[in-house]
Amino acid sequence: MRYSIVIHKDETSSYGVTAPDLPGCFSGSETLEGAYSAAQEAIEGHIRTLLMDGLPIPEATPLEVHRANEDYIDGIWGLVEVDQDFG
């Protein structure tokens, strides 16, 4: 499954990453490349936690839907491929 991520950065901060489909799932990195890796690790960890807690895994919303959200207007968008086979 591919989840949308939005990356934010201002002049005085590291890259911060949010996964809009997974409330509470976020990560960060000093580099843009690292932000993608950190996001994948965060999403996989978030999904593992949901599974351990017996909670449903949210479906991925199309990127275009998230891009229309004004909360993310200045973000850099990307997609992260996540293997949900944690068995």
mmCIF file of N, CA and C in Angstrom:
data_model
loop_
_atom_site.group_PDB
_atom_site.id
_atom_site.type_symbol
_atom_site.label_atom_id
_atom_site.label_comp_id
_atom_site.label_asym_id
_atom_site.label_seq_id
_atom_site.Cartn_x
_atom_site.Cartn_y
_atom_site.Cartn_z
ATOM 1 N N MET A 1 0.843 -1.164 0.000
ATOM 2 C CA MET A 1 0.000 0.000 0.000
ATOM 3 C C MET A 1 0.896 1.237 0.000
ATOM 4 N N ARG A 2 0.439 2.284 -0.676
ATOM 5 C CA ARG A 2 1.203 3.531 -0.720
ATOM 6 C C ARG A 2 0.451 4.611 0.053
ATOM 7 N N TYR A 3 1.141 5.182 1.030
ATOM 8 C CA TYR A 3 0.573 6.260 1.831
ATOM 9 C C TYR A 3 1.185 7.590 1.419
ATOM 10 N N SER A 4 0.340 8.607 1.386
ATOM 11 C CA SER A 4 0.809 9.958 1.120
ATOM 12 C C SER A 4 1.535 10.490 2.351
ATOM 13 N N ILE A 5 2.584 11.252 2.095
ATOM 14 C CA ILE A 5 3.257 11.971 3.176
ATOM 15 C C ILE A 5 3.400 13.422 2.744
ATOM 16 N N VAL A 6 3.458 14.288 3.728
ATOM 17 C CA VAL A 6 3.726 15.700 3.460
ATOM 18 C C VAL A 6 4.910 16.112 4.333
ATOM 19 N N ILE A 7 5.859 16.769 3.691
ATOM 20 C CA ILE A 7 7.096 17.154 4.354
ATOM 21 C C ILE A 7 7.107 18.678 4.488
ATOM 22 N N HIS A 8 7.424 19.129 5.686
ATOM 23 C CA HIS A 8 7.493 20.567 5.956
ATOM 24 C C HIS A 8 8.894 20.929 6.423
ATOM 25 N N LYS A 9 9.329 22.119 6.048
ATOM 26 C CA LYS A 9 10.622 22.603 6.515
ATOM 27 C C LYS A 9 10.594 24.122 6.480
ATOM 28 N N ASP A 10 11.125 24.709 7.535
ATOM 29 C CA ASP A 10 11.375 26.143 7.482
ATOM 30 C C ASP A 10 12.872 26.359 7.658
ATOM 31 N N GLU A 11 13.314 27.566 7.590
ATOM 32 C CA GLU A 11 14.754 27.862 7.593
ATOM 33 C C GLU A 11 15.491 27.396 8.837
ATOM 34 N N THR A 12 14.807 27.288 9.955
ATOM 35 C CA THR A 12 15.480 26.968 11.215
ATOM 36 C C THR A 12 15.169 25.576 11.744
ATOM 37 N N SER A 13 14.601 24.701 10.903
ATOM 38 C CA SER A 13 14.209 23.381 11.400
ATOM 39 C C SER A 13 14.700 22.260 10.500
ATOM 40 N N SER A 14 14.585 21.047 11.037
ATOM 41 C CA SER A 14 14.792 19.844 10.234
ATOM 42 C C SER A 14 13.543 19.622 9.399
ATOM 43 N N TYR A 15 13.565 18.583 8.572
ATOM 44 C CA TYR A 15 12.392 18.209 7.794
ATOM 45 C C TYR A 15 11.435 17.448 8.713
ATOM 46 N N GLY A 16 10.200 17.880 8.766
ATOM 47 C CA GLY A 16 9.163 17.189 9.520
ATOM 48 C C GLY A 16 8.220 16.506 8.559
ATOM 49 N N VAL A 17 7.824 15.288 8.882
ATOM 50 C CA VAL A 17 6.973 14.510 7.988
ATOM 51 C C VAL A 17 5.703 14.086 8.712
ATOM 52 N N THR A 18 4.574 14.227 8.020
ATOM 53 C CA THR A 18 3.279 13.798 8.535
ATOM 54 C C THR A 18 2.665 12.831 7.534
ATOM 55 N N ALA A 19 2.009 11.798 8.046
ATOM 56 C CA ALA A 19 1.246 10.865 7.220
ATOM 57 C C ALA A 19 -0.238 11.148 7.484
ATOM 58 N N PRO A 20 -0.891 11.947 6.633
ATOM 59 C CA PRO A 20 -2.258 12.385 6.910
ATOM 60 C C PRO A 20 -3.276 11.268 7.131
ATOM 61 N N ASP A 21 -3.070 10.115 6.532
ATOM 62 C CA ASP A 21 -4.019 9.004 6.702
ATOM 63 C C ASP A 21 -3.863 8.290 8.032
ATOM 64 N N LEU A 22 -2.785 8.566 8.736
ATOM 65 C CA LEU A 22 -2.478 7.873 9.986
ATOM 66 C C LEU A 22 -2.312 8.893 11.108
ATOM 67 N N PRO A 23 -3.410 9.337 11.703
ATOM 68 C CA PRO A 23 -3.323 10.360 12.755
ATOM 69 C C PRO A 23 -2.317 9.976 13.844
ATOM 70 N N GLY A 24 -1.458 10.932 14.166
ATOM 71 C CA GLY A 24 -0.438 10.699 15.185
ATOM 72 C C GLY A 24 0.853 10.125 14.640
ATOM 73 N N CYS A 25 0.906 9.838 13.355
ATOM 74 C CA CYS A 25 2.115 9.273 12.748
ATOM 75 C C CYS A 25 2.917 10.401 12.111
ATOM 76 N N PHE A 26 4.103 10.616 12.652
ATOM 77 C CA PHE A 26 4.968 11.662 12.125
ATOM 78 C C PHE A 26 6.416 11.269 12.353
ATOM 79 N N SER A 27 7.311 11.934 11.658
ATOM 80 C CA SER A 27 8.744 11.669 11.810
ATOM 81 C C SER A 27 9.500 12.902 11.339
ATOM 82 N N GLY A 28 10.815 12.803 11.316
ATOM 83 C CA GLY A 28 11.629 13.916 10.877
ATOM 84 C C GLY A 28 13.031 13.470 10.525
ATOM 85 N N SER A 29 13.760 14.362 9.877
ATOM 86 C CA SER A 29 15.130 14.065 9.482
ATOM 87 C C SER A 29 15.845 15.369 9.148
ATOM 88 N N GLU A 30 17.153 15.327 9.186
ATOM 89 C CA GLU A 30 17.965 16.488 8.812
ATOM 90 C C GLU A 30 18.017 16.683 7.299
ATOM 91 N N THR A 31 17.764 15.611 6.517
ATOM 92 C CA THR A 31 17.830 15.701 5.057
ATOM 93 C C THR A 31 16.504 15.281 4.435
ATOM 94 N N LEU A 32 16.269 15.739 3.216
ATOM 95 C CA LEU A 32 15.050 15.365 2.502
ATOM 96 C C LEU A 32 15.028 13.863 2.219
ATOM 97 N N GLU A 33 16.156 13.312 1.806
ATOM 98 C CA GLU A 33 16.228 11.876 1.539
ATOM 99 C C GLU A 33 15.951 11.074 2.803
ATOM 100 N N GLY A 34 16.515 11.531 3.904
ATOM 101 C CA GLY A 34 16.291 10.862 5.173
ATOM 102 C C GLY A 34 14.847 10.959 5.624
ATOM 103 N N ALA A 35 14.176 12.037 5.235
ATOM 104 C CA ALA A 35 12.771 12.209 5.612
ATOM 105 C C ALA A 35 11.913 11.098 5.033
ATOM 106 N N TYR A 36 12.204 10.669 3.806
ATOM 107 C CA TYR A 36 11.435 9.581 3.200
ATOM 108 C C TYR A 36 11.668 8.261 3.945
ATOM 109 N N SER A 37 12.913 7.973 4.286
ATOM 110 C CA SER A 37 13.219 6.747 5.040
ATOM 111 C C SER A 37 12.576 6.775 6.413
ATOM 112 N N ALA A 38 12.681 7.913 7.082
ATOM 113 C CA ALA A 38 12.092 8.044 8.412
ATOM 114 C C ALA A 38 10.579 7.899 8.354
ATOM 115 N N ALA A 39 9.975 8.431 7.297
ATOM 116 C CA ALA A 39 8.525 8.313 7.137
ATOM 117 C C ALA A 39 8.113 6.855 6.958
ATOM 118 N N GLN A 40 8.856 6.109 6.157
ATOM 119 C CA GLN A 40 8.525 4.705 5.949
ATOM 120 C C GLN A 40 8.627 3.936 7.267
ATOM 121 N N GLU A 41 9.673 4.159 8.025
ATOM 122 C CA GLU A 41 9.828 3.494 9.321
ATOM 123 C C GLU A 41 8.699 3.872 10.273
ATOM 124 N N ALA A 42 8.337 5.145 10.299
ATOM 125 C CA ALA A 42 7.263 5.597 11.185
ATOM 126 C C ALA A 42 5.924 4.975 10.800
ATOM 127 N N ILE A 43 5.642 4.930 9.503
ATOM 128 C CA ILE A 43 4.375 4.358 9.041
ATOM 129 C C ILE A 43 4.320 2.873 9.369
ATOM 130 N N GLU A 44 5.398 2.155 9.095
ATOM 131 C CA GLU A 44 5.412 0.722 9.407
ATOM 132 C C GLU A 44 5.249 0.481 10.906
ATOM 133 N N GLY A 45 5.912 1.282 11.724
ATOM 134 C CA GLY A 45 5.763 1.148 13.176
ATOM 135 C C GLY A 45 4.353 1.473 13.627
ATOM 136 N N HIS A 46 3.757 2.473 13.033
ATOM 137 C CA HIS A 46 2.387 2.857 13.372
ATOM 138 C C HIS A 46 1.419 1.720 13.025
ATOM 139 N N ILE A 47 1.605 1.140 11.849
ATOM 140 C CA ILE A 47 0.738 0.030 11.433
ATOM 141 C C ILE A 47 0.928 -1.175 12.349
ATOM 142 N N ARG A 48 2.162 -1.488 12.709
ATOM 143 C CA ARG A 48 2.405 -2.600 13.644
ATOM 144 C C ARG A 48 1.668 -2.377 14.959
ATOM 145 N N THR A 49 1.721 -1.151 15.455
ATOM 146 C CA THR A 49 1.032 -0.824 16.710
ATOM 147 C C THR A 49 -0.482 -1.010 16.558
ATOM 148 N N LEU A 50 -1.033 -0.529 15.447
ATOM 149 C CA LEU A 50 -2.468 -0.718 15.211
ATOM 150 C C LEU A 50 -2.823 -2.202 15.207
ATOM 151 N N LEU A 51 -2.016 -2.999 14.524
ATOM 152 C CA LEU A 51 -2.275 -4.447 14.463
ATOM 153 C C LEU A 51 -2.191 -5.089 15.842
ATOM 154 N N MET A 52 -1.179 -4.716 16.623
ATOM 155 C CA MET A 52 -1.026 -5.276 17.974
ATOM 156 C C MET A 52 -2.203 -4.901 18.860
ATOM 157 N N ASP A 53 -2.761 -3.713 18.640
ATOM 158 C CA ASP A 53 -3.898 -3.248 19.428
ATOM 159 C C ASP A 53 -5.239 -3.730 18.871
ATOM 160 N N GLY A 54 -5.192 -4.492 17.779
ATOM 161 C CA GLY A 54 -6.419 -5.008 17.175
ATOM 162 C C GLY A 54 -7.254 -3.941 16.490
ATOM 163 N N LEU A 55 -6.617 -2.853 16.081
ATOM 164 C CA LEU A 55 -7.325 -1.758 15.432
ATOM 165 C C LEU A 55 -7.190 -1.862 13.913
ATOM 166 N N PRO A 56 -8.147 -1.300 13.184
ATOM 167 C CA PRO A 56 -8.083 -1.369 11.714
ATOM 168 C C PRO A 56 -6.971 -0.493 11.153
ATOM 169 N N ILE A 57 -6.452 -0.894 10.026
ATOM 170 C CA ILE A 57 -5.441 -0.116 9.321
ATOM 171 C C ILE A 57 -6.175 0.816 8.356
ATOM 172 N N PRO A 58 -5.988 2.118 8.500
ATOM 173 C CA PRO A 58 -6.677 3.047 7.606
ATOM 174 C C PRO A 58 -6.276 2.844 6.147
ATOM 175 N N GLU A 59 -7.252 3.000 5.274
ATOM 176 C CA GLU A 59 -6.979 2.949 3.839
ATOM 177 C C GLU A 59 -6.237 4.215 3.438
ATOM 178 N N ALA A 60 -5.462 4.101 2.399
ATOM 179 C CA ALA A 60 -4.747 5.258 1.878
ATOM 180 C C ALA A 60 -5.710 6.107 1.041
ATOM 181 N N THR A 61 -5.703 7.394 1.314
ATOM 182 C CA THR A 61 -6.507 8.348 0.561
ATOM 183 C C THR A 61 -5.680 8.830 -0.629
ATOM 184 N N PRO A 62 -6.293 9.033 -1.783
ATOM 185 C CA PRO A 62 -5.519 9.532 -2.933
ATOM 186 C C PRO A 62 -4.807 10.851 -2.607
ATOM 187 N N LEU A 63 -3.612 10.976 -3.091
ATOM 188 C CA LEU A 63 -2.786 12.151 -2.853
ATOM 189 C C LEU A 63 -3.510 13.441 -3.224
ATOM 190 N N GLU A 64 -4.262 13.423 -4.307
ATOM 191 C CA GLU A 64 -4.960 14.623 -4.769
ATOM 192 C C GLU A 64 -5.931 15.149 -3.714
ATOM 193 N N VAL A 65 -6.543 14.254 -2.948
ATOM 194 C CA VAL A 65 -7.469 14.665 -1.895
ATOM 195 C C VAL A 65 -6.716 15.428 -0.809
ATOM 196 N N HIS A 66 -5.571 14.907 -0.401
ATOM 197 C CA HIS A 66 -4.777 15.571 0.633
ATOM 198 C C HIS A 66 -4.233 16.916 0.161
ATOM 199 N N ARG A 67 -3.858 16.987 -1.092
ATOM 200 C CA ARG A 67 -3.289 18.243 -1.611
ATOM 201 C C ARG A 67 -4.279 19.388 -1.541
ATOM 202 N N ALA A 68 -5.561 19.083 -1.504
ATOM 203 C CA ALA A 68 -6.586 20.120 -1.416
ATOM 204 C C ALA A 68 -6.759 20.637 0.019
ATOM 205 N N ASN A 69 -6.147 19.975 0.996
ATOM 206 C CA ASN A 69 -6.271 20.364 2.397
ATOM 207 C C ASN A 69 -5.360 21.560 2.686
ATOM 208 N N GLU A 70 -5.957 22.660 3.112
ATOM 209 C CA GLU A 70 -5.189 23.879 3.367
ATOM 210 C C GLU A 70 -4.162 23.734 4.483
ATOM 211 N N ASP A 71 -4.312 22.750 5.364
ATOM 212 C CA ASP A 71 -3.335 22.523 6.430
ATOM 213 C C ASP A 71 -1.965 22.144 5.876
ATOM 214 N N TYR A 72 -1.946 21.640 4.664
ATOM 215 C CA TYR A 72 -0.704 21.145 4.068
ATOM 216 C C TYR A 72 -0.269 21.953 2.850
ATOM 217 N N ILE A 73 -0.766 23.155 2.713
ATOM 218 C CA ILE A 73 -0.583 23.941 1.499
ATOM 219 C C ILE A 73 0.886 24.162 1.118
ATOM 220 N N ASP A 74 1.776 24.320 2.089
ATOM 221 C CA ASP A 74 3.177 24.600 1.785
ATOM 222 C C ASP A 74 4.073 23.368 1.849
ATOM 223 N N GLY A 75 3.482 22.194 1.903
ATOM 224 C CA GLY A 75 4.269 20.977 2.061
ATOM 225 C C GLY A 75 4.810 20.419 0.757
ATOM 226 N N ILE A 76 5.797 19.570 0.904
ATOM 227 C CA ILE A 76 6.349 18.776 -0.203
ATOM 228 C C ILE A 76 5.671 17.419 -0.118
ATOM 229 N N TRP A 77 5.036 16.999 -1.192
ATOM 230 C CA TRP A 77 4.276 15.738 -1.161
ATOM 231 C C TRP A 77 5.088 14.574 -1.689
ATOM 232 N N GLY A 78 4.809 13.411 -1.166
ATOM 233 C CA GLY A 78 5.436 12.185 -1.636
ATOM 234 C C GLY A 78 4.568 10.994 -1.303
ATOM 235 N N LEU A 79 4.955 9.863 -1.824
ATOM 236 C CA LEU A 79 4.285 8.596 -1.541
ATOM 237 C C LEU A 79 5.310 7.635 -0.972
ATOM 238 N N VAL A 80 4.887 6.878 0.021
ATOM 239 C CA VAL A 80 5.760 5.886 0.648
ATOM 240 C C VAL A 80 5.104 4.525 0.504
ATOM 241 N N GLU A 81 5.843 3.593 -0.068
ATOM 242 C CA GLU A 81 5.366 2.218 -0.235
ATOM 243 C C GLU A 81 5.580 1.469 1.063
ATOM 244 N N VAL A 82 4.513 0.832 1.556
ATOM 245 C CA VAL A 82 4.591 0.111 2.818
ATOM 246 C C VAL A 82 4.096 -1.305 2.603
ATOM 247 N N ASP A 83 4.911 -2.264 2.984
ATOM 248 C CA ASP A 83 4.536 -3.669 2.941
ATOM 249 C C ASP A 83 3.772 -3.980 4.219
ATOM 250 N N GLN A 84 2.521 -4.367 4.093
ATOM 251 C CA GLN A 84 1.707 -4.620 5.282
ATOM 252 C C GLN A 84 1.767 -6.077 5.720
ATOM 253 N N ASP A 85 2.662 -6.868 5.165
ATOM 254 C CA ASP A 85 2.802 -8.261 5.573
ATOM 255 C C ASP A 85 3.788 -8.327 6.730
ATOM 256 N N PHE A 86 3.245 -8.152 7.945
ATOM 257 C CA PHE A 86 4.087 -8.162 9.126
ATOM 258 C C PHE A 86 4.071 -9.499 9.849
ATOM 259 N N GLY A 87 3.466 -10.509 9.208
ATOM 260 C CA GLY A 87 3.359 -11.811 9.844
ATOM 261 C C GLY A 87 4.635 -12.479 9.948
#
